Amino acid sequence: MNQTIIQEVRETTPLIHHLTNQVVMNFSANGLLSFGAAPVMAKAEEETAEMAANANGLLLNIGTLTSQELPAMINAGKTANERGIPVVLDPVGVAATPFRTNAVKRILSDVQPTIIKGNAGELAHLVEIPWETKGVESVGDGNADEIALKVAETYQSAAIVTGKTDVICIGSEVVHNHTGHPILGKITGAGCLLGSILTACLTTNKSIEQQALTAVQFYGLAAEYAAERPDVNGPGTFLSHFIDALAYDPAKLERE
Amino acid sequence: MNQTIIQEVRETTPLIHHLTNQVVMNFSANGLLSFGAAPVMAKAEEETAEMAANANGLLLNIGTLTSQELPAMINAGKTANERGIPVVLDPVGVAATPFRTNAVKRILSDVQPTIIKGNAGELAHLVEIPWETKGVESVGDGNADEIALKVAETYQSAAIVTGKTDVICIGSEVVHNHTGHPILGKITGAGCLLGSILTACLTTNKSIEQQALTAVQFYGLAAEYAAERPDVNGPGTFLSHFIDALAYDPAKLERE
Amino acid sequence: MNQTIIQEVRETTPLIHHLTNQVVMNFSANGLLSFGAAPVMAKAEEETAEMAANANGLLLNIGTLTSQELPAMINAGKTANERGIPVVLDPVGVAATPFRTNAVKRILSDVQPTIIKGNAGELAHLVEIPWETKGVESVGDGNADEIALKVAETYQSAAIVTGKTDVICIGSEVVHNHTGHPILGKITGAGCLLGSILTACLTTNKSIEQQALTAVQFYGLAAEYAAERPDVNGPGTFLSHFIDALAYDPAKLERE
């Protein structure tokens, strides 16, 4: 982890434009604010291009996408590309229905993401590697490295396959992250908020390898720290402490 | 309460498709995950039929319904009926406006719910028994048994009238539940999340009487347990502990 | 602060119709319930006029407005005006895009707000005083009194400019409030929920000066109280205690 990336986020408070799902908007906003960046979630088709132009990073998450909202995403993504603003795409549940598959195809034909992140089932689907999914959850078991490499190659984007071990692929290079905690699987939006934190880290002046690794490592450490608080007895009490932990110094999280 | 129903939910992690209101999406998802099932909240008209077809249960809740969203609900409901997937209808605030009344009429003409649940004012309205409501809240006082029986008969569905005493009606049989805590009236979505928990219980291999009673009894016990934690001093701290408690064994909740 | 205003809210449980942004719906509903009022968030264009007619107060907040939702706001606002129901307008991020600027212009041409509240950047924009904004956040520094006075004069409405010091302007009279805590800047929707609490206070039988001052003073005191709880270690744990504190007596908050 490169702690200066987190320091830089906290000093610059980058504005992250979210076009994300309705389930996690509040959680993502609070988690990102605690981490040290600032969210904006404007979603009207008429304004997303301008909002993205004034933002420092853009997150596209299709969790509860409707066809009416797709143009707003594409407008924002195109503008971010033109301005050189980092774009993270989280193709939530892309394998679940043709509607999602087609929406992601349209996004990827018009927008160049900096990073595509998702669970193994989602990213496997993007490169036609067989995988089992259940709703929007990935339940299969296979070679996440292969998936990440193929996504990175196919879409000329960095790729992150989240899971017990996170796989980060930049070009042909693959690194792994082992921080994290199973309780993240018992709260909604754990992957979605990681997308927000990741986008914030991408706004700093460091290499994308370091930015991506720092985001996922820090996020996992914060979860580990929060899960171990003595007054955490389940996912409800975990949530409060996890949001707190996202504001802490990495050193504090690692020490305990 | 039949504890094997809760065990079965936790072993099978049923996928519950929600078409629910925007106020409670995050809370419902977290509560259901803690209980042991999995939420999916896809809402695009183009995909709700497929998503419902792949789910184990479907919850329809009209709390913030718009006319654009109604076809998505009906598509999901019809598919669930065809596949034999349980459907819970929560006609939130149905008496408040003609828009809601008509929306519920359209749903009920196209979709056969397994259970209709709501407060007394909502269910009274469905069977034209006079009742006083305020916004989407029921404030009247009357014969909930009569309402439940008439809903069950009219719509050939089970009926649950929630309140200080919950009334569960299957056919011509009525049972009552007395678990619960007044603090549930101070948080938003208490009734909505009960709909999610109930749908999860309906996916198990037990009688609907046992499934419905187990869901409402367990839910009330979890509220009682959480409300009595020493560090709960209001609805905010209650929320965290309530979500925790939904993950516990019924025996733990009853003992304390 | 006039404590009888808060008592009156808790005795009458006014119904506050919200047309607010999707990020804060859950938080606003829970905060308002804890305070002692009742939220309703119906948003279908077909029903907002009727819902507003049956409510005791109306809050319009444009945080995630879409063009489809604007008529629903205007219908509700017109009805509230006809019925003499108080209306609070929170023009979130109005300076950020022409879409927002035009939406607020349309609202203000059709609806007479009782109070317009927002941060300095938002209210400065409404009266064409230069100000720096970042996304939907105000980051400038200038004469908030002047802004409040000009908004009040221009729109014939009371005005509240929120910030480290809150400025409340009724006609040509200006009062200041100094309660509050910096941690409110680290949670999403702090300003939005204040709008809800304010609308609830406006439903009481007191002068608007006392209602507005009571709302902002009490809100700030609740934040101070919650921030000082020994088990608050960041914005996540703060949130739970803040919602709790909104239910307390002002005397309890002041004493500690």
PDB file of N, CA, C and O in Angstrom, chain C residues 136-202:
ATOM      1  N   VAL C 136     -21.835  19.690  -5.488  1.00  0.00           N
ATOM      2  CA  VAL C 136     -22.980  20.307  -4.827  1.00  0.00           C
ATOM      3  C   VAL C 136     -22.573  20.957  -3.505  1.00  0.00           C
ATOM      4  O   VAL C 136     -23.425  21.356  -2.717  1.00  0.00           O
ATOM      5  N   GLU C 137     -21.269  21.084  -3.261  1.00  0.00           N
ATOM      6  CA  GLU C 137     -20.790  21.679  -2.016  1.00  0.00           C
ATOM      7  C   GLU C 137     -20.376  23.133  -2.221  1.00  0.00           C
ATOM      8  O   GLU C 137     -19.831  23.497  -3.256  1.00  0.00           O
ATOM      9  N   SER C 138     -20.625  23.942  -1.229  1.00  0.00           N
ATOM     10  CA  SER C 138     -20.208  25.342  -1.235  1.00  0.00           C
ATOM     11  C   SER C 138     -18.836  25.439  -0.579  1.00  0.00           C
ATOM     12  O   SER C 138     -18.633  24.948   0.521  1.00  0.00           O
ATOM     13  N   VAL C 139     -17.866  26.026  -1.267  1.00  0.00           N
ATOM     14  CA  VAL C 139     -16.532  26.132  -0.667  1.00  0.00           C
ATOM     15  C   VAL C 139     -16.063  27.584  -0.570  1.00  0.00           C
ATOM     16  O   VAL C 139     -14.943  27.851  -0.172  1.00  0.00           O
ATOM     17  N   GLY C 140     -16.914  28.531  -0.931  1.00  0.00           N
ATOM     18  CA  GLY C 140     -16.513  29.932  -0.910  1.00  0.00           C
ATOM     19  C   GLY C 140     -16.564  30.522   0.484  1.00  0.00           C
ATOM     20  O   GLY C 140     -16.837  29.847   1.472  1.00  0.00           O
ATOM     21  N   ASP C 141     -16.298  31.797   0.575  1.00  0.00           N
ATOM     22  CA  ASP C 141     -16.278  32.495   1.850  1.00  0.00           C
ATOM     23  C   ASP C 141     -16.717  33.930   1.568  1.00  0.00           C
ATOM     24  O   ASP C 141     -16.093  34.620   0.772  1.00  0.00           O
ATOM     25  N   GLY C 142     -17.784  34.382   2.179  1.00  0.00           N
ATOM     26  CA  GLY C 142     -18.239  35.745   1.888  1.00  0.00           C
ATOM     27  C   GLY C 142     -19.307  36.160   2.853  1.00  0.00           C
ATOM     28  O   GLY C 142     -19.403  35.621   3.959  1.00  0.00           O
ATOM     29  N   ASN C 143     -20.125  37.075   2.445  1.00  0.00           N
ATOM     30  CA  ASN C 143     -21.096  37.673   3.339  1.00  0.00           C
ATOM     31  C   ASN C 143     -22.439  36.945   3.277  1.00  0.00           C
ATOM     32  O   ASN C 143     -23.291  37.251   2.440  1.00  0.00           O
ATOM     33  N   ALA C 144     -22.603  36.005   4.189  1.00  0.00           N
ATOM     34  CA  ALA C 144     -23.816  35.193   4.178  1.00  0.00           C
ATOM     35  C   ALA C 144     -25.045  36.023   4.545  1.00  0.00           C
ATOM     36  O   ALA C 144     -26.147  35.751   4.059  1.00  0.00           O
ATOM     37  N   ASP C 145     -24.871  37.031   5.396  1.00  0.00           N
ATOM     38  CA  ASP C 145     -26.012  37.887   5.754  1.00  0.00           C
ATOM     39  C   ASP C 145     -26.589  38.568   4.517  1.00  0.00           C
ATOM     40  O   ASP C 145     -27.809  38.603   4.316  1.00  0.00           O
ATOM     41  N   GLU C 146     -25.686  39.094   3.706  1.00  0.00           N
ATOM     42  CA  GLU C 146     -26.124  39.786   2.486  1.00  0.00           C
ATOM     43  C   GLU C 146     -26.902  38.835   1.572  1.00  0.00           C
ATOM     44  O   GLU C 146     -27.935  39.196   1.001  1.00  0.00           O
ATOM     45  N   ILE C 147     -26.387  37.618   1.456  1.00  0.00           N
ATOM     46  CA  ILE C 147     -27.056  36.620   0.608  1.00  0.00           C
ATOM     47  C   ILE C 147     -28.453  36.326   1.141  1.00  0.00           C
ATOM     48  O   ILE C 147     -29.436  36.326   0.390  1.00  0.00           O
ATOM     49  N   ALA C 148     -28.533  36.067   2.440  1.00  0.00           N
ATOM     50  CA  ALA C 148     -29.825  35.725   3.036  1.00  0.00           C
ATOM     51  C   ALA C 148     -30.830  36.863   2.851  1.00  0.00           C
ATOM     52  O   ALA C 148     -31.993  36.630   2.481  1.00  0.00           O
ATOM     53  N   LEU C 149     -30.378  38.087   3.091  1.00  0.00           N
ATOM     54  CA  LEU C 149     -31.280  39.241   2.945  1.00  0.00           C
ATOM     55  C   LEU C 149     -31.782  39.365   1.514  1.00  0.00           C
ATOM     56  O   LEU C 149     -32.955  39.637   1.275  1.00  0.00           O
ATOM     57  N   LYS C 150     -30.875  39.153   0.561  1.00  0.00           N
ATOM     58  CA  LYS C 150     -31.279  39.330  -0.834  1.00  0.00           C
ATOM     59  C   LYS C 150     -32.221  38.205  -1.293  1.00  0.00           C
ATOM     60  O   LYS C 150     -33.153  38.441  -2.066  1.00  0.00           O
ATOM     61  N   VAL C 151     -31.976  36.983  -0.814  1.00  0.00           N
ATOM     62  CA  VAL C 151     -32.893  35.884  -1.154  1.00  0.00           C
ATOM     63  C   VAL C 151     -34.277  36.171  -0.577  1.00  0.00           C
ATOM     64  O   VAL C 151     -35.301  36.019  -1.254  1.00  0.00           O
ATOM     65  N   ALA C 152     -34.289  36.603   0.679  1.00  0.00           N
ATOM     66  CA  ALA C 152     -35.577  36.880   1.337  1.00  0.00           C
ATOM     67  C   ALA C 152     -36.342  37.967   0.592  1.00  0.00           C
ATOM     68  O   ALA C 152     -37.559  37.855   0.379  1.00  0.00           O
ATOM     69  N   GLU C 153     -35.628  38.995   0.168  1.00  0.00           N
ATOM     70  CA  GLU C 153     -36.282  40.103  -0.530  1.00  0.00           C
ATOM     71  C   GLU C 153     -36.744  39.669  -1.932  1.00  0.00           C
ATOM     72  O   GLU C 153     -37.881  39.931  -2.337  1.00  0.00           O
ATOM     73  N   THR C 154     -35.845  38.990  -2.647  1.00  0.00           N
ATOM     74  CA  THR C 154     -36.140  38.629  -4.034  1.00  0.00           C
ATOM     75  C   THR C 154     -37.311  37.661  -4.138  1.00  0.00           C
ATOM     76  O   THR C 154     -38.165  37.793  -5.016  1.00  0.00           O
ATOM     77  N   TYR C 155     -37.334  36.673  -3.254  1.00  0.00           N
ATOM     78  CA  TYR C 155     -38.339  35.616  -3.382  1.00  0.00           C
ATOM     79  C   TYR C 155     -39.469  35.747  -2.373  1.00  0.00           C
ATOM     80  O   TYR C 155     -40.321  34.867  -2.286  1.00  0.00           O
ATOM     81  N   GLN C 156     -39.458  36.824  -1.604  1.00  0.00           N
ATOM     82  CA  GLN C 156     -40.523  37.070  -0.617  1.00  0.00           C
ATOM     83  C   GLN C 156     -40.740  35.838   0.254  1.00  0.00           C
ATOM     84  O   GLN C 156     -41.879  35.409   0.520  1.00  0.00           O
ATOM     85  N   SER C 157     -39.616  35.301   0.687  1.00  0.00           N
ATOM     86  CA  SER C 157     -39.605  34.060   1.449  1.00  0.00           C
ATOM     87  C   SER C 157     -38.623  34.252   2.595  1.00  0.00           C
ATOM     88  O   SER C 157     -37.733  35.105   2.522  1.00  0.00           O
ATOM     89  N   ALA C 158     -38.768  33.499   3.672  1.00  0.00           N
ATOM     90  CA  ALA C 158     -37.676  33.468   4.632  1.00  0.00           C
ATOM     91  C   ALA C 158     -36.493  32.743   4.003  1.00  0.00           C
ATOM     92  O   ALA C 158     -36.660  32.003   3.028  1.00  0.00           O
ATOM     93  N   ALA C 159     -35.291  33.002   4.527  1.00  0.00           N
ATOM     94  CA  ALA C 159     -34.089  32.387   3.958  1.00  0.00           C
ATOM     95  C   ALA C 159     -33.196  31.895   5.080  1.00  0.00           C
ATOM     96  O   ALA C 159     -33.060  32.561   6.107  1.00  0.00           O
ATOM     97  N   ILE C 160     -32.608  30.717   4.878  1.00  0.00           N
ATOM     98  CA  ILE C 160     -31.610  30.214   5.830  1.00  0.00           C
ATOM     99  C   ILE C 160     -30.368  29.826   5.044  1.00  0.00           C
ATOM    100  O   ILE C 160     -30.432  28.997   4.137  1.00  0.00           O
ATOM    101  N   VAL C 161     -29.258  30.491   5.384  1.00  0.00           N
ATOM    102  CA  VAL C 161     -27.968  30.116   4.809  1.00  0.00           C
ATOM    103  C   VAL C 161     -27.246  29.283   5.854  1.00  0.00           C
ATOM    104  O   VAL C 161     -26.882  29.781   6.923  1.00  0.00           O
ATOM    105  N   THR C 162     -27.058  28.001   5.554  1.00  0.00           N
ATOM    106  CA  THR C 162     -26.407  27.116   6.519  1.00  0.00           C
ATOM    107  C   THR C 162     -24.889  27.197   6.366  1.00  0.00           C
ATOM    108  O   THR C 162     -24.367  27.483   5.300  1.00  0.00           O
ATOM    109  N   GLY C 163     -24.199  26.955   7.451  1.00  0.00           N
ATOM    110  CA  GLY C 163     -22.742  26.998   7.448  1.00  0.00           C
ATOM    111  C   GLY C 163     -22.256  26.904   8.876  1.00  0.00           C
ATOM    112  O   GLY C 163     -23.025  26.511   9.767  1.00  0.00           O
ATOM    113  N   LYS C 164     -20.985  27.203   9.093  1.00  0.00           N
ATOM    114  CA  LYS C 164     -20.451  27.181  10.466  1.00  0.00           C
ATOM    115  C   LYS C 164     -21.349  28.047  11.348  1.00  0.00           C
ATOM    116  O   LYS C 164     -21.757  27.640  12.429  1.00  0.00           O
ATOM    117  N   THR C 165     -21.647  29.238  10.868  1.00  0.00           N
ATOM    118  CA  THR C 165     -22.714  30.040  11.473  1.00  0.00           C
ATOM    119  C   THR C 165     -23.901  30.008  10.520  1.00  0.00           C
ATOM    120  O   THR C 165     -23.752  30.290   9.335  1.00  0.00           O
ATOM    121  N   ASP C 166     -25.060  29.653  11.040  1.00  0.00           N
ATOM    122  CA  ASP C 166     -26.268  29.667  10.205  1.00  0.00           C
ATOM    123  C   ASP C 166     -26.880  31.055  10.261  1.00  0.00           C
ATOM    124  O   ASP C 166     -26.976  31.653  11.337  1.00  0.00           O
ATOM    125  N   VAL C 167     -27.301  31.544   9.110  1.00  0.00           N
ATOM    126  CA  VAL C 167     -27.937  32.855   9.038  1.00  0.00           C
ATOM    127  C   VAL C 167     -29.410  32.654   8.700  1.00  0.00           C
ATOM    128  O   VAL C 167     -29.736  32.024   7.693  1.00  0.00           O
ATOM    129  N   ILE C 168     -30.267  33.187   9.557  1.00  0.00           N
ATOM    130  CA  ILE C 168     -31.709  33.073   9.351  1.00  0.00           C
ATOM    131  C   ILE C 168     -32.250  34.471   9.087  1.00  0.00           C
ATOM    132  O   ILE C 168     -32.015  35.387   9.876  1.00  0.00           O
ATOM    133  N   CYS C 169     -32.933  34.624   7.966  1.00  0.00           N
ATOM    134  CA  CYS C 169     -33.424  35.938   7.602  1.00  0.00           C
ATOM    135  C   CYS C 169     -34.932  35.884   7.356  1.00  0.00           C
ATOM    136  O   CYS C 169     -35.404  35.127   6.510  1.00  0.00           O
ATOM    137  N   ILE C 170     -35.661  36.665   8.143  1.00  0.00           N
ATOM    138  CA  ILE C 170     -37.114  36.782   7.968  1.00  0.00           C
ATOM    139  C   ILE C 170     -37.363  38.252   7.641  1.00  0.00           C
ATOM    140  O   ILE C 170     -37.127  39.127   8.481  1.00  0.00           O
ATOM    141  N   GLY C 171     -37.819  38.524   6.431  1.00  0.00           N
ATOM    142  CA  GLY C 171     -37.986  39.918   6.024  1.00  0.00           C
ATOM    143  C   GLY C 171     -36.635  40.616   6.059  1.00  0.00           C
ATOM    144  O   GLY C 171     -35.681  40.179   5.410  1.00  0.00           O
ATOM    145  N   SER C 172     -36.525  41.677   6.852  1.00  0.00           N
ATOM    146  CA  SER C 172     -35.239  42.386   6.910  1.00  0.00           C
ATOM    147  C   SER C 172     -34.486  42.077   8.198  1.00  0.00           C
ATOM    148  O   SER C 172     -33.480  42.692   8.507  1.00  0.00           O
ATOM    149  N   GLU C 173     -35.004  41.120   8.956  1.00  0.00           N
ATOM    150  CA  GLU C 173     -34.370  40.777  10.230  1.00  0.00           C
ATOM    151  C   GLU C 173     -33.467  39.548  10.070  1.00  0.00           C
ATOM    152  O   GLU C 173     -33.872  38.562   9.449  1.00  0.00           O
ATOM    153  N   VAL C 174     -32.276  39.643  10.638  1.00  0.00           N
ATOM    154  CA  VAL C 174     -31.316  38.542  10.527  1.00  0.00           C
ATOM    155  C   VAL C 174     -30.920  38.064  11.917  1.00  0.00           C
ATOM    156  O   VAL C 174     -30.590  38.879  12.781  1.00  0.00           O
ATOM    157  N   VAL C 175     -30.960  36.740  12.118  1.00  0.00           N
ATOM    158  CA  VAL C 175     -30.428  36.177  13.363  1.00  0.00           C
ATOM    159  C   VAL C 175     -29.432  35.074  13.013  1.00  0.00           C
ATOM    160  O   VAL C 175     -29.470  34.522  11.906  1.00  0.00           O
ATOM    161  N   HIS C 176     -28.550  34.784  13.962  1.00  0.00           N
ATOM    162  CA  HIS C 176     -27.494  33.805  13.712  1.00  0.00           C
ATOM    163  C   HIS C 176     -27.597  32.644  14.673  1.00  0.00           C
ATOM    164  O   HIS C 176     -28.049  32.805  15.800  1.00  0.00           O
ATOM    165  N   ASN C 177     -27.140  31.500  14.216  1.00  0.00           N
ATOM    166  CA  ASN C 177     -27.082  30.329  15.081  1.00  0.00           C
ATOM    167  C   ASN C 177     -25.669  29.757  15.051  1.00  0.00           C
ATOM    168  O   ASN C 177     -25.070  29.623  13.988  1.00  0.00           O
ATOM    169  N   HIS C 178     -25.180  29.389  16.245  1.00  0.00           N
ATOM    170  CA  HIS C 178     -23.803  28.905  16.337  1.00  0.00           C
ATOM    171  C   HIS C 178     -23.710  27.456  16.791  1.00  0.00           C
ATOM    172  O   HIS C 178     -22.618  26.943  16.991  1.00  0.00           O
ATOM    173  N   THR C 179     -24.841  26.775  16.963  1.00  0.00           N
ATOM    174  CA  THR C 179     -24.746  25.360  17.317  1.00  0.00           C
ATOM    175  C   THR C 179     -24.344  24.567  16.067  1.00  0.00           C
ATOM    176  O   THR C 179     -24.466  25.043  14.943  1.00  0.00           O
ATOM    177  N   GLY C 180     -23.887  23.364  16.278  1.00  0.00           N
ATOM    178  CA  GLY C 180     -23.477  22.518  15.157  1.00  0.00           C
ATOM    179  C   GLY C 180     -22.124  21.891  15.426  1.00  0.00           C
ATOM    180  O   GLY C 180     -21.489  22.167  16.452  1.00  0.00           O
ATOM    181  N   HIS C 181     -21.683  21.025  14.517  1.00  0.00           N
ATOM    182  CA  HIS C 181     -20.421  20.305  14.717  1.00  0.00           C
ATOM    183  C   HIS C 181     -19.825  19.975  13.349  1.00  0.00           C
ATOM    184  O   HIS C 181     -20.567  19.620  12.427  1.00  0.00           O
ATOM    185  N   PRO C 182     -18.491  20.080  13.229  1.00  0.00           N
ATOM    186  CA  PRO C 182     -17.872  19.824  11.912  1.00  0.00           C
ATOM    187  C   PRO C 182     -18.143  18.432  11.362  1.00  0.00           C
ATOM    188  O   PRO C 182     -18.118  18.235  10.142  1.00  0.00           O
ATOM    189  N   ILE C 183     -18.440  17.455  12.231  1.00  0.00           N
ATOM    190  CA  ILE C 183     -18.660  16.097  11.733  1.00  0.00           C
ATOM    191  C   ILE C 183     -19.879  16.024  10.810  1.00  0.00           C
ATOM    192  O   ILE C 183     -19.983  15.112   9.982  1.00  0.00           O
ATOM    193  N   LEU C 184     -20.783  16.983  10.920  1.00  0.00           N
ATOM    194  CA  LEU C 184     -21.926  17.015   9.994  1.00  0.00           C
ATOM    195  C   LEU C 184     -21.445  17.133   8.541  1.00  0.00           C
ATOM    196  O   LEU C 184     -22.148  16.705   7.620  1.00  0.00           O
ATOM    197  N   GLY C 185     -20.267  17.688   8.338  1.00  0.00           N
ATOM    198  CA  GLY C 185     -19.706  17.779   6.987  1.00  0.00           C
ATOM    199  C   GLY C 185     -19.172  16.458   6.471  1.00  0.00           C
ATOM    200  O   GLY C 185     -18.828  16.343   5.288  1.00  0.00           O
ATOM    201  N   LYS C 186     -19.095  15.459   7.352  1.00  0.00           N
ATOM    202  CA  LYS C 186     -18.564  14.146   6.958  1.00  0.00           C
ATOM    203  C   LYS C 186     -19.662  13.107   6.766  1.00  0.00           C
ATOM    204  O   LYS C 186     -19.373  11.926   6.562  1.00  0.00           O
ATOM    205  N   ILE C 187     -20.912  13.519   6.879  1.00  0.00           N
ATOM    206  CA  ILE C 187     -22.018  12.595   6.581  1.00  0.00           C
ATOM    207  C   ILE C 187     -22.841  13.183   5.445  1.00  0.00           C
ATOM    208  O   ILE C 187     -22.926  14.398   5.284  1.00  0.00           O
ATOM    209  N   THR C 188     -23.418  12.308   4.663  1.00  0.00           N
ATOM    210  CA  THR C 188     -24.240  12.801   3.561  1.00  0.00           C
ATOM    211  C   THR C 188     -25.636  13.141   4.075  1.00  0.00           C
ATOM    212  O   THR C 188     -26.166  12.461   4.956  1.00  0.00           O
ATOM    213  N   GLY C 189     -26.196  14.222   3.566  1.00  0.00           N
ATOM    214  CA  GLY C 189     -27.580  14.541   3.883  1.00  0.00           C
ATOM    215  C   GLY C 189     -27.783  15.337   5.149  1.00  0.00           C
ATOM    216  O   GLY C 189     -28.926  15.489   5.599  1.00  0.00           O
ATOM    217  N   ALA C 190     -26.707  15.877   5.743  1.00  0.00           N
ATOM    218  CA  ALA C 190     -26.893  16.656   6.972  1.00  0.00           C
ATOM    219  C   ALA C 190     -27.775  17.877   6.696  1.00  0.00           C
ATOM    220  O   ALA C 190     -28.680  18.187   7.468  1.00  0.00           O
ATOM    221  N   GLY C 191     -27.524  18.533   5.598  1.00  0.00           N
ATOM    222  CA  GLY C 191     -28.355  19.688   5.233  1.00  0.00           C
ATOM    223  C   GLY C 191     -29.758  19.274   4.826  1.00  0.00           C
ATOM    224  O   GLY C 191     -30.735  19.966   5.123  1.00  0.00           O
ATOM    225  N   CYS C 192     -29.855  18.137   4.177  1.00  0.00           N
ATOM    226  CA  CYS C 192     -31.159  17.660   3.708  1.00  0.00           C
ATOM    227  C   CYS C 192     -32.077  17.332   4.875  1.00  0.00           C
ATOM    228  O   CYS C 192     -33.255  17.684   4.880  1.00  0.00           O
ATOM    229  N   LEU C 193     -31.543  16.634   5.873  1.00  0.00           N
ATOM    230  CA  LEU C 193     -32.367  16.277   7.036  1.00  0.00           C
ATOM    231  C   LEU C 193     -32.749  17.520   7.826  1.00  0.00           C
ATOM    232  O   LEU C 193     -33.866  17.604   8.356  1.00  0.00           O
ATOM    233  N   LEU C 194     -31.868  18.505   7.883  1.00  0.00           N
ATOM    234  CA  LEU C 194     -32.246  19.763   8.529  1.00  0.00           C
ATOM    235  C   LEU C 194     -33.486  20.340   7.848  1.00  0.00           C
ATOM    236  O   LEU C 194     -34.387  20.872   8.519  1.00  0.00           O
ATOM    237  N   GLY C 195     -33.556  20.227   6.544  1.00  0.00           N
ATOM    238  CA  GLY C 195     -34.747  20.684   5.822  1.00  0.00           C
ATOM    239  C   GLY C 195     -36.010  19.981   6.300  1.00  0.00           C
ATOM    240  O   GLY C 195     -37.080  20.596   6.426  1.00  0.00           O
ATOM    241  N   SER C 196     -35.893  18.696   6.588  1.00  0.00           N
ATOM    242  CA  SER C 196     -37.045  17.925   7.080  1.00  0.00           C
ATOM    243  C   SER C 196     -37.474  18.406   8.473  1.00  0.00           C
ATOM    244  O   SER C 196     -38.667  18.598   8.740  1.00  0.00           O
ATOM    245  N   ILE C 197     -36.500  18.563   9.348  1.00  0.00           N
ATOM    246  CA  ILE C 197     -36.764  18.999  10.731  1.00  0.00           C
ATOM    247  C   ILE C 197     -37.384  20.404  10.715  1.00  0.00           C
ATOM    248  O   ILE C 197     -38.335  20.708  11.448  1.00  0.00           O
ATOM    249  N   LEU C 198     -36.834  21.244   9.855  1.00  0.00           N
ATOM    250  CA  LEU C 198     -37.334  22.616   9.708  1.00  0.00           C
ATOM    251  C   LEU C 198     -38.792  22.610   9.252  1.00  0.00           C
ATOM    252  O   LEU C 198     -39.630  23.354   9.791  1.00  0.00           O
ATOM    253  N   THR C 199     -39.101  21.800   8.271  1.00  0.00           N
ATOM    254  CA  THR C 199     -40.484  21.741   7.779  1.00  0.00           C
ATOM    255  C   THR C 199     -41.427  21.301   8.890  1.00  0.00           C
ATOM    256  O   THR C 199     -42.528  21.836   9.039  1.00  0.00           O
ATOM    257  N   ALA C 200     -40.975  20.339   9.692  1.00  0.00           N
ATOM    258  CA  ALA C 200     -41.802  19.881  10.812  1.00  0.00           C
ATOM    259  C   ALA C 200     -42.068  21.026  11.787  1.00  0.00           C
ATOM    260  O   ALA C 200     -43.202  21.209  12.263  1.00  0.00           O
ATOM    261  N   CYS C 201     -41.043  21.811  12.087  1.00  0.00           N
ATOM    262  CA  CYS C 201     -41.220  22.924  13.037  1.00  0.00           C
ATOM    263  C   CYS C 201     -42.169  23.987  12.479  1.00  0.00           C
ATOM    264  O   CYS C 201     -42.891  24.647  13.235  1.00  0.00           O
ATOM    265  N   LEU C 202     -42.175  24.144  11.160  1.00  0.00           N
ATOM    266  CA  LEU C 202     -43.053  25.146  10.537  1.00  0.00           C
ATOM    267  C   LEU C 202     -44.533  24.789  10.639  1.00  0.00           C
ATOM    268  O   LEU C 202     -45.392  25.623  10.343  1.00  0.00           O
TER     269      LEU C 202
END
